[in-house]
C-alpha positions as protocol buffer text, in pm:
chain_id: "A"
residue {
  index: 1
  type: MET
  ca { x: -2460 y: 877 z: -252 }
}
residue {
  index: 2
  type: GLY
  ca { x: -2129 y: 772 z: -119 }
}
residue {
  index: 3
  type: THR
  ca { x: -1784 y: 997 z: -131 }
}
residue {
  index: 4
  type: VAL
  ca { x: -1533 y: 945 z: -468 }
}
residue {
  index: 5
  type: PHE
  ca { x: -1181 y: 1013 z: -381 }
}
residue {
  index: 6
  type: THR
  ca { x: -943 y: 993 z: -683 }
}
residue {
  index: 7
  type: ALA
  ca { x: -637 y: 1048 z: -655 }
}
residue {
  index: 8
  type: CYS
  ca { x: -361 y: 1272 z: -790 }
}
residue {
  index: 9
  type: SER
  ca { x: -45 y: 1449 z: -857 }
}
residue {
  index: 10
  type: SER
  ca { x: 164 y: 1653 z: -670 }
}
residue {
  index: 11
  type: GLY
  ca { x: 28 y: 1999 z: -857 }
}
residue {
  index: 12
  type: THR
  ca { x: 337 y: 2195 z: -609 }
}
residue {
  index: 13
  type: GLY
  ca { x: 493 y: 2300 z: -879 }
}
residue {
  index: 14
  type: ARG
  ca { x: 761 y: 2286 z: -886 }
}
residue {
  index: 15
  type: SER
  ca { x: 1074 y: 2304 z: -1085 }
}
residue {
  index: 16
  type: GLU
  ca { x: 1376 y: 2141 z: -925 }
}
residue {
  index: 17
  type: GLU
  ca { x: 1507 y: 1888 z: -1213 }
}
residue {
  index: 18
  type: LYS
  ca { x: 1481 y: 1513 z: -913 }
}
residue {
  index: 19
  type: PRO
  ca { x: 1088 y: 1380 z: -1028 }
}
residue {
  index: 20
  type: VAL
  ca { x: 818 y: 1422 z: -776 }
}
residue {
  index: 21
  type: PRO
  ca { x: 787 y: 1106 z: -612 }
}
residue {
  index: 22
  type: ASN
  ca { x: 568 y: 818 z: -699 }
}
residue {
  index: 23
  type: ILE
  ca { x: 353 y: 586 z: -449 }
}
residue {
  index: 24
  type: ALA
  ca { x: 103 y: 333 z: -585 }
}
residue {
  index: 25
  type: VAL
  ca { x: -164 y: 191 z: -384 }
}
residue {
  index: 26
  type: LEU
  ca { x: -359 y: -102 z: -490 }
}
residue {
  index: 27
  type: LEU
  ca { x: -690 y: -153 z: -402 }
}
residue {
  index: 28
  type: THR
  ca { x: -989 y: -360 z: -498 }
}
residue {
  index: 29
  type: GLU
  ca { x: -1338 y: -351 z: -389 }
}
residue {
  index: 30
  type: GLY
  ca { x: -1390 y: -431 z: 41 }
}
residue {
  index: 31
  type: PHE
  ca { x: -1049 y: -165 z: 115 }
}
residue {
  index: 32
  type: HIS
  ca { x: -1141 y: -75 z: 467 }
}
residue {
  index: 33
  type: ASP
  ca { x: -1216 y: 363 z: 392 }
}
residue {
  index: 34
  type: ALA
  ca { x: -918 y: 486 z: 674 }
}
residue {
  index: 35
  type: GLU
  ca { x: -603 y: 236 z: 591 }
}
residue {
  index: 36
  type: ALA
  ca { x: -674 y: 391 z: 198 }
}
residue {
  index: 37
  type: TYR
  ca { x: -745 y: 768 z: 233 }
}
residue {
  index: 38
  type: MET
  ca { x: -541 y: 823 z: 562 }
}
residue {
  index: 39
  type: PRO
  ca { x: -201 y: 763 z: 341 }
}
residue {
  index: 40
  type: MET
  ca { x: -309 y: 890 z: 27 }
}
residue {
  index: 41
  type: GLY
  ca { x: -410 y: 1238 z: 147 }
}
residue {
  index: 42
  type: TYR
  ca { x: -111 y: 1234 z: 421 }
}
residue {
  index: 43
  type: LEU
  ca { x: 110 y: 1172 z: 133 }
}
residue {
  index: 44
  type: VAL
  ca { x: -58 y: 1365 z: -119 }
}
residue {
  index: 45
  type: ASN
  ca { x: -45 y: 1634 z: 156 }
}
residue {
  index: 46
  type: LYS
  ca { x: 342 y: 1628 z: 219 }
}
residue {
  index: 47
  type: GLY
  ca { x: 357 y: 1702 z: -230 }
}
residue {
  index: 48
  type: PHE
  ca { x: 427 y: 1322 z: -337 }
}
residue {
  index: 49
  type: ASP
  ca { x: 160 y: 1201 z: -663 }
}
residue {
  index: 50
  type: VAL
  ca { x: -22 y: 939 z: -562 }
}
residue {
  index: 51
  type: THR
  ca { x: -225 y: 679 z: -777 }
}
residue {
  index: 52
  type: VAL
  ca { x: -408 y: 390 z: -686 }
}
residue {
  index: 53
  type: ILE
  ca { x: -365 y: 98 z: -856 }
}
residue {
  index: 54
  type: GLY
  ca { x: -536 y: -237 z: -897 }
}
residue {
  index: 55
  type: PRO
  ca { x: -675 y: -574 z: -1086 }
}
residue {
  index: 56
  type: GLU
  ca { x: -905 y: -323 z: -1322 }
}
residue {
  index: 57
  type: LYS
  ca { x: -928 y: 47 z: -1344 }
}
residue {
  index: 58
  type: GLY
  ca { x: -1310 y: 165 z: -1232 }
}
residue {
  index: 59
  type: LEU
  ca { x: -1454 y: 238 z: -883 }
}
residue {
  index: 60
  type: VAL
  ca { x: -1442 y: 58 z: -564 }
}
residue {
  index: 61
  type: LYS
  ca { x: -1551 y: 76 z: -247 }
}
residue {
  index: 62
  type: ALA
  ca { x: -1507 y: 30 z: 84 }
}
residue {
  index: 63
  type: TYR
  ca { x: -1632 y: -305 z: 302 }
}
residue {
  index: 64
  type: ASN
  ca { x: -1697 y: -56 z: 643 }
}
residue {
  index: 65
  type: SER
  ca { x: -1845 y: 293 z: 459 }
}
residue {
  index: 66
  type: GLU
  ca { x: -1919 y: 400 z: 117 }
}
residue {
  index: 67
  type: PHE
  ca { x: -1653 y: 628 z: 35 }
}
residue {
  index: 68
  type: THR
  ca { x: -1527 y: 456 z: -308 }
}
residue {
  index: 69
  type: ILE
  ca { x: -1222 y: 526 z: -527 }
}
residue {
  index: 70
  type: VAL
  ca { x: -1133 y: 558 z: -823 }
}
residue {
  index: 71
  type: VAL
  ca { x: -842 y: 253 z: -944 }
}
residue {
  index: 72
  type: GLU
  ca { x: -680 y: 426 z: -1256 }
}
residue {
  index: 73
  type: ARG
  ca { x: -451 y: 177 z: -1395 }
}
residue {
  index: 74
  type: ASP
  ca { x: -459 y: -164 z: -1469 }
}
residue {
  index: 75
  type: MET
  ca { x: -149 y: -464 z: -1307 }
}
residue {
  index: 76
  type: ASP
  ca { x: -152 y: -453 z: -1733 }
}
residue {
  index: 77
  type: GLU
  ca { x: -12 y: -124 z: -1714 }
}
residue {
  index: 78
  type: LEU
  ca { x: 165 y: -118 z: -1476 }
}
residue {
  index: 79
  type: VAL
  ca { x: 544 y: -77 z: -1448 }
}
residue {
  index: 80
  type: THR
  ca { x: 729 y: -194 z: -1150 }
}
residue {
  index: 81
  type: ASP
  ca { x: 934 y: 146 z: -1261 }
}
residue {
  index: 82
  type: ASP
  ca { x: 660 y: 383 z: -1243 }
}
residue {
  index: 83
  type: PHE
  ca { x: 633 y: 360 z: -898 }
}
residue {
  index: 84
  type: ASP
  ca { x: 851 y: 431 z: -574 }
}
residue {
  index: 85
  type: VAL
  ca { x: 703 y: 323 z: -320 }
}
residue {
  index: 86
  type: LEU
  ca { x: 390 y: 62 z: -304 }
}
residue {
  index: 87
  type: VAL
  ca { x: 112 y: 57 z: -31 }
}
residue {
  index: 88
  type: ILE
  ca { x: -94 y: -169 z: 35 }
}
residue {
  index: 89
  type: PRO
  ca { x: -445 y: -129 z: 269 }
}
residue {
  index: 90
  type: GLY
  ca { x: -610 y: -399 z: 439 }
}
residue {
  index: 91
  type: GLY
  ca { x: -993 y: -470 z: 514 }
}
residue {
  index: 92
  type: GLN
  ca { x: -1121 y: -772 z: 324 }
}
residue {
  index: 93
  type: ALA
  ca { x: -900 y: -634 z: -23 }
}
residue {
  index: 94
  type: PRO
  ca { x: -584 y: -843 z: 38 }
}
residue {
  index: 95
  type: ALA
  ca { x: -794 y: -1183 z: 57 }
}
residue {
  index: 96
  type: ALA
  ca { x: -904 y: -1119 z: -404 }
}
residue {
  index: 97
  type: LEU
  ca { x: -610 y: -891 z: -433 }
}
residue {
  index: 98
  type: ARG
  ca { x: -359 y: -1291 z: -344 }
}
residue {
  index: 99
  type: GLU
  ca { x: -509 y: -1453 z: -605 }
}
residue {
  index: 100
  type: ASP
  ca { x: -484 y: -1269 z: -905 }
}
residue {
  index: 101
  type: PRO
  ca { x: -205 y: -1421 z: -1044 }
}
residue {
  index: 102
  type: ALA
  ca { x: -97 y: -1067 z: -1228 }
}
residue {
  index: 103
  type: VAL
  ca { x: -100 y: -870 z: -902 }
}
residue {
  index: 104
  type: VAL
  ca { x: 99 y: -1139 z: -710 }
}
residue {
  index: 105
  type: ALA
  ca { x: 367 y: -1136 z: -968 }
}
residue {
  index: 106
  type: PHE
  ca { x: 368 y: -769 z: -992 }
}
residue {
  index: 107
  type: VAL
  ca { x: 412 y: -729 z: -591 }
}
residue {
  index: 108
  type: ARG
  ca { x: 659 y: -961 z: -590 }
}
residue {
  index: 109
  type: ALA
  ca { x: 831 y: -791 z: -867 }
}
residue {
  index: 110
  type: PHE
  ca { x: 818 y: -425 z: -679 }
}
residue {
  index: 111
  type: PHE
  ca { x: 937 y: -604 z: -283 }
}
residue {
  index: 112
  type: GLU
  ca { x: 1229 y: -735 z: -527 }
}
residue {
  index: 113
  type: THR
  ca { x: 1349 y: -453 z: -561 }
}
residue {
  index: 114
  type: GLY
  ca { x: 1443 y: -285 z: -303 }
}
residue {
  index: 115
  type: LYS
  ca { x: 1193 y: -46 z: -337 }
}
residue {
  index: 116
  type: PRO
  ca { x: 963 y: 55 z: 21 }
}
residue {
  index: 117
  type: VAL
  ca { x: 647 y: -177 z: 17 }
}
residue {
  index: 118
  type: ALA
  ca { x: 430 y: -77 z: 330 }
}
residue {
  index: 119
  type: ALA
  ca { x: 106 y: -257 z: 449 }
}
residue {
  index: 120
  type: ILE
  ca { x: -141 y: -222 z: 701 }
}
residue {
  index: 121
  type: CYS
  ca { x: -397 y: -435 z: 866 }
}
residue {
  index: 122
  type: HIS
  ca { x: -413 y: -730 z: 621 }
}
residue {
  index: 123
  type: GLY
  ca { x: -212 y: -579 z: 357 }
}
residue {
  index: 124
  type: PRO
  ca { x: 40 y: -808 z: 425 }
}
residue {
  index: 125
  type: GLN
  ca { x: -80 y: -1128 z: 349 }
}
residue {
  index: 126
  type: VAL
  ca { x: -41 y: -1014 z: -25 }
}
residue {
  index: 127
  type: LEU
  ca { x: 291 y: -1064 z: 54 }
}
residue {
  index: 128
  type: ILE
  ca { x: 216 y: -1390 z: 218 }
}
residue {
  index: 129
  type: THR
  ca { x: 129 y: -1498 z: -175 }
}
residue {
  index: 130
  type: ALA
  ca { x: 373 y: -1330 z: -297 }
}
residue {
  index: 131
  type: GLY
  ca { x: 576 y: -1498 z: -130 }
}
residue {
  index: 132
  type: VAL
  ca { x: 889 y: -1208 z: 4 }
}
residue {
  index: 133
  type: MET
  ca { x: 738 y: -1218 z: 321 }
}
residue {
  index: 134
  type: GLU
  ca { x: 1024 y: -1530 z: 435 }
}
residue {
  index: 135
  type: GLY
  ca { x: 1264 y: -1361 z: 716 }
}
residue {
  index: 136
  type: MET
  ca { x: 1092 y: -1058 z: 718 }
}
residue {
  index: 137
  type: THR
  ca { x: 1027 y: -887 z: 1079 }
}
residue {
  index: 138
  type: SER
  ca { x: 657 y: -801 z: 1047 }
}
residue {
  index: 139
  type: SER
  ca { x: 389 y: -675 z: 1209 }
}
residue {
  index: 140
  type: GLY
  ca { x: -14 y: -639 z: 1070 }
}
residue {
  index: 141
  type: TYR
  ca { x: -328 y: -757 z: 1191 }
}
residue {
  index: 142
  type: SER
  ca { x: -348 y: -988 z: 1450 }
}
residue {
  index: 143
  type: GLY
  ca { x: -632 y: -1242 z: 1288 }
}
residue {
  index: 144
  type: ILE
  ca { x: -281 y: -1280 z: 1018 }
}
residue {
  index: 145
  type: ARG
  ca { x: -40 y: -1393 z: 1297 }
}
residue {
  index: 146
  type: GLU
  ca { x: 31 y: -1712 z: 1206 }
}
residue {
  index: 147
  type: GLU
  ca { x: 17 y: -1695 z: 857 }
}
residue {
  index: 148
  type: LEU
  ca { x: 240 y: -1491 z: 915 }
}
residue {
  index: 149
  type: GLU
  ca { x: 494 y: -1743 z: 1041 }
}
residue {
  index: 150
  type: SER
  ca { x: 414 y: -2016 z: 893 }
}
residue {
  index: 151
  type: ALA
  ca { x: 516 y: -1791 z: 588 }
}
residue {
  index: 152
  type: GLY
  ca { x: 883 y: -1739 z: 758 }
}
residue {
  index: 153
  type: ALA
  ca { x: 820 y: -1376 z: 922 }
}
residue {
  index: 154
  type: THR
  ca { x: 887 y: -1288 z: 1301 }
}
residue {
  index: 155
  type: TYR
  ca { x: 525 y: -1093 z: 1352 }
}
residue {
  index: 156
  type: MET
  ca { x: 584 y: -782 z: 1637 }
}
residue {
  index: 157
  type: ASP
  ca { x: 225 y: -672 z: 1773 }
}
residue {
  index: 158
  type: GLN
  ca { x: 347 y: -302 z: 1765 }
}
residue {
  index: 159
  type: ALA
  ca { x: 199 y: -67 z: 1572 }
}
residue {
  index: 160
  type: LEU
  ca { x: 502 y: 23 z: 1365 }
}
residue {
  index: 161
  type: VAL
  ca { x: 749 y: -285 z: 1195 }
}
residue {
  index: 162
  type: THR
  ca { x: 1041 y: -150 z: 989 }
}
residue {
  index: 163
  type: ASP
  ca { x: 1233 y: -417 z: 816 }
}
residue {
  index: 164
  type: LYS
  ca { x: 1527 y: -376 z: 558 }
}
residue {
  index: 165
  type: ASN
  ca { x: 1210 y: -213 z: 262 }
}
residue {
  index: 166
  type: LEU
  ca { x: 891 y: -263 z: 455 }
}
residue {
  index: 167
  type: ILE
  ca { x: 682 y: -88 z: 631 }
}
residue {
  index: 168
  type: THR
  ca { x: 400 y: -264 z: 782 }
}
residue {
  index: 169
  type: SER
  ca { x: 195 y: -149 z: 1099 }
}
residue {
  index: 170
  type: ARG
  ca { x: -132 y: -347 z: 1216 }
}
residue {
  index: 171
  type: VAL
  ca { x: -503 y: -139 z: 1306 }
}
residue {
  index: 172
  type: PRO
  ca { x: -665 y: 201 z: 1172 }
}
residue {
  index: 173
  type: ALA
  ca { x: -517 y: 298 z: 1497 }
}
residue {
  index: 174
  type: ASP
  ca { x: -197 y: 282 z: 1349 }
}
residue {
  index: 175
  type: LEU
  ca { x: -181 y: 515 z: 1081 }
}
residue {
  index: 176
  type: ALA
  ca { x: -118 y: 843 z: 1144 }
}
residue {
  index: 177
  type: VAL
  ca { x: 251 y: 635 z: 1256 }
}
residue {
  index: 178
  type: PHE
  ca { x: 239 y: 404 z: 912 }
}
residue {
  index: 179
  type: SER
  ca { x: 146 y: 692 z: 689 }
}
residue {
  index: 180
  type: ARG
  ca { x: 470 y: 879 z: 847 }
}
residue {
  index: 181
  type: ALA
  ca { x: 701 y: 646 z: 843 }
}
residue {
  index: 182
  type: ILE
  ca { x: 616 y: 561 z: 385 }
}
residue {
  index: 183
  type: GLY
  ca { x: 637 y: 949 z: 379 }
}
residue {
  index: 184
  type: GLU
  ca { x: 956 y: 977 z: 550 }
}
residue {
  index: 185
  type: THR
  ca { x: 1126 y: 665 z: 333 }
}
residue {
  index: 186
  type: LEU
  ca { x: 1076 y: 967 z: 26 }
}
residue {
  index: 187
  type: GLU
  ca { x: 1241 y: 1277 z: 246 }
}
residue {
  index: 188
  type: ASP
  ca { x: 1574 y: 1232 z: 109 }
}
residue {
  index: 189
  type: TRP
  ca { x: 1376 y: 1318 z: -228 }
}
residue {
  index: 190
  type: LYS
  ca { x: 1222 y: 1707 z: -131 }
}
């Protein structure tokens, strides 16, 4: 049996008046295990709340292992104000996510708020379909370079690329810098 992960609140017990930032991680079947687990674990350990969102609630499985994650909230329940950051891991999931009109509409609306959006590997494909990559500088898996450029983005083959509210990385080897960059966008909350 595979490992099941459910995101959770930080449980820090903090009593300051600022709410703990809530990070949405967008997943469906076929996500890359490390590209979901590492940012989630890092951010929970930094004291942030993480909520897994997706087209449907329930258990979804990684394409590259037996790891599974529980999608806690589906698209019908979401408003952009509920979250402070949106993370889109890669793998095969972005190909399915970009075909769902509700997902694409949410991603577009979230991006347009100006809040941070972080995507790794194939994750930027969802942003391409959402129509928000025109004029942006982005990293991502090298196999989507032409697609990014066709969408009007400038592709950079770097471990971490940030442009306005967009944080992007290429591959699992970039996960440490990717996860840290997401956390750093929220440091002023602490």
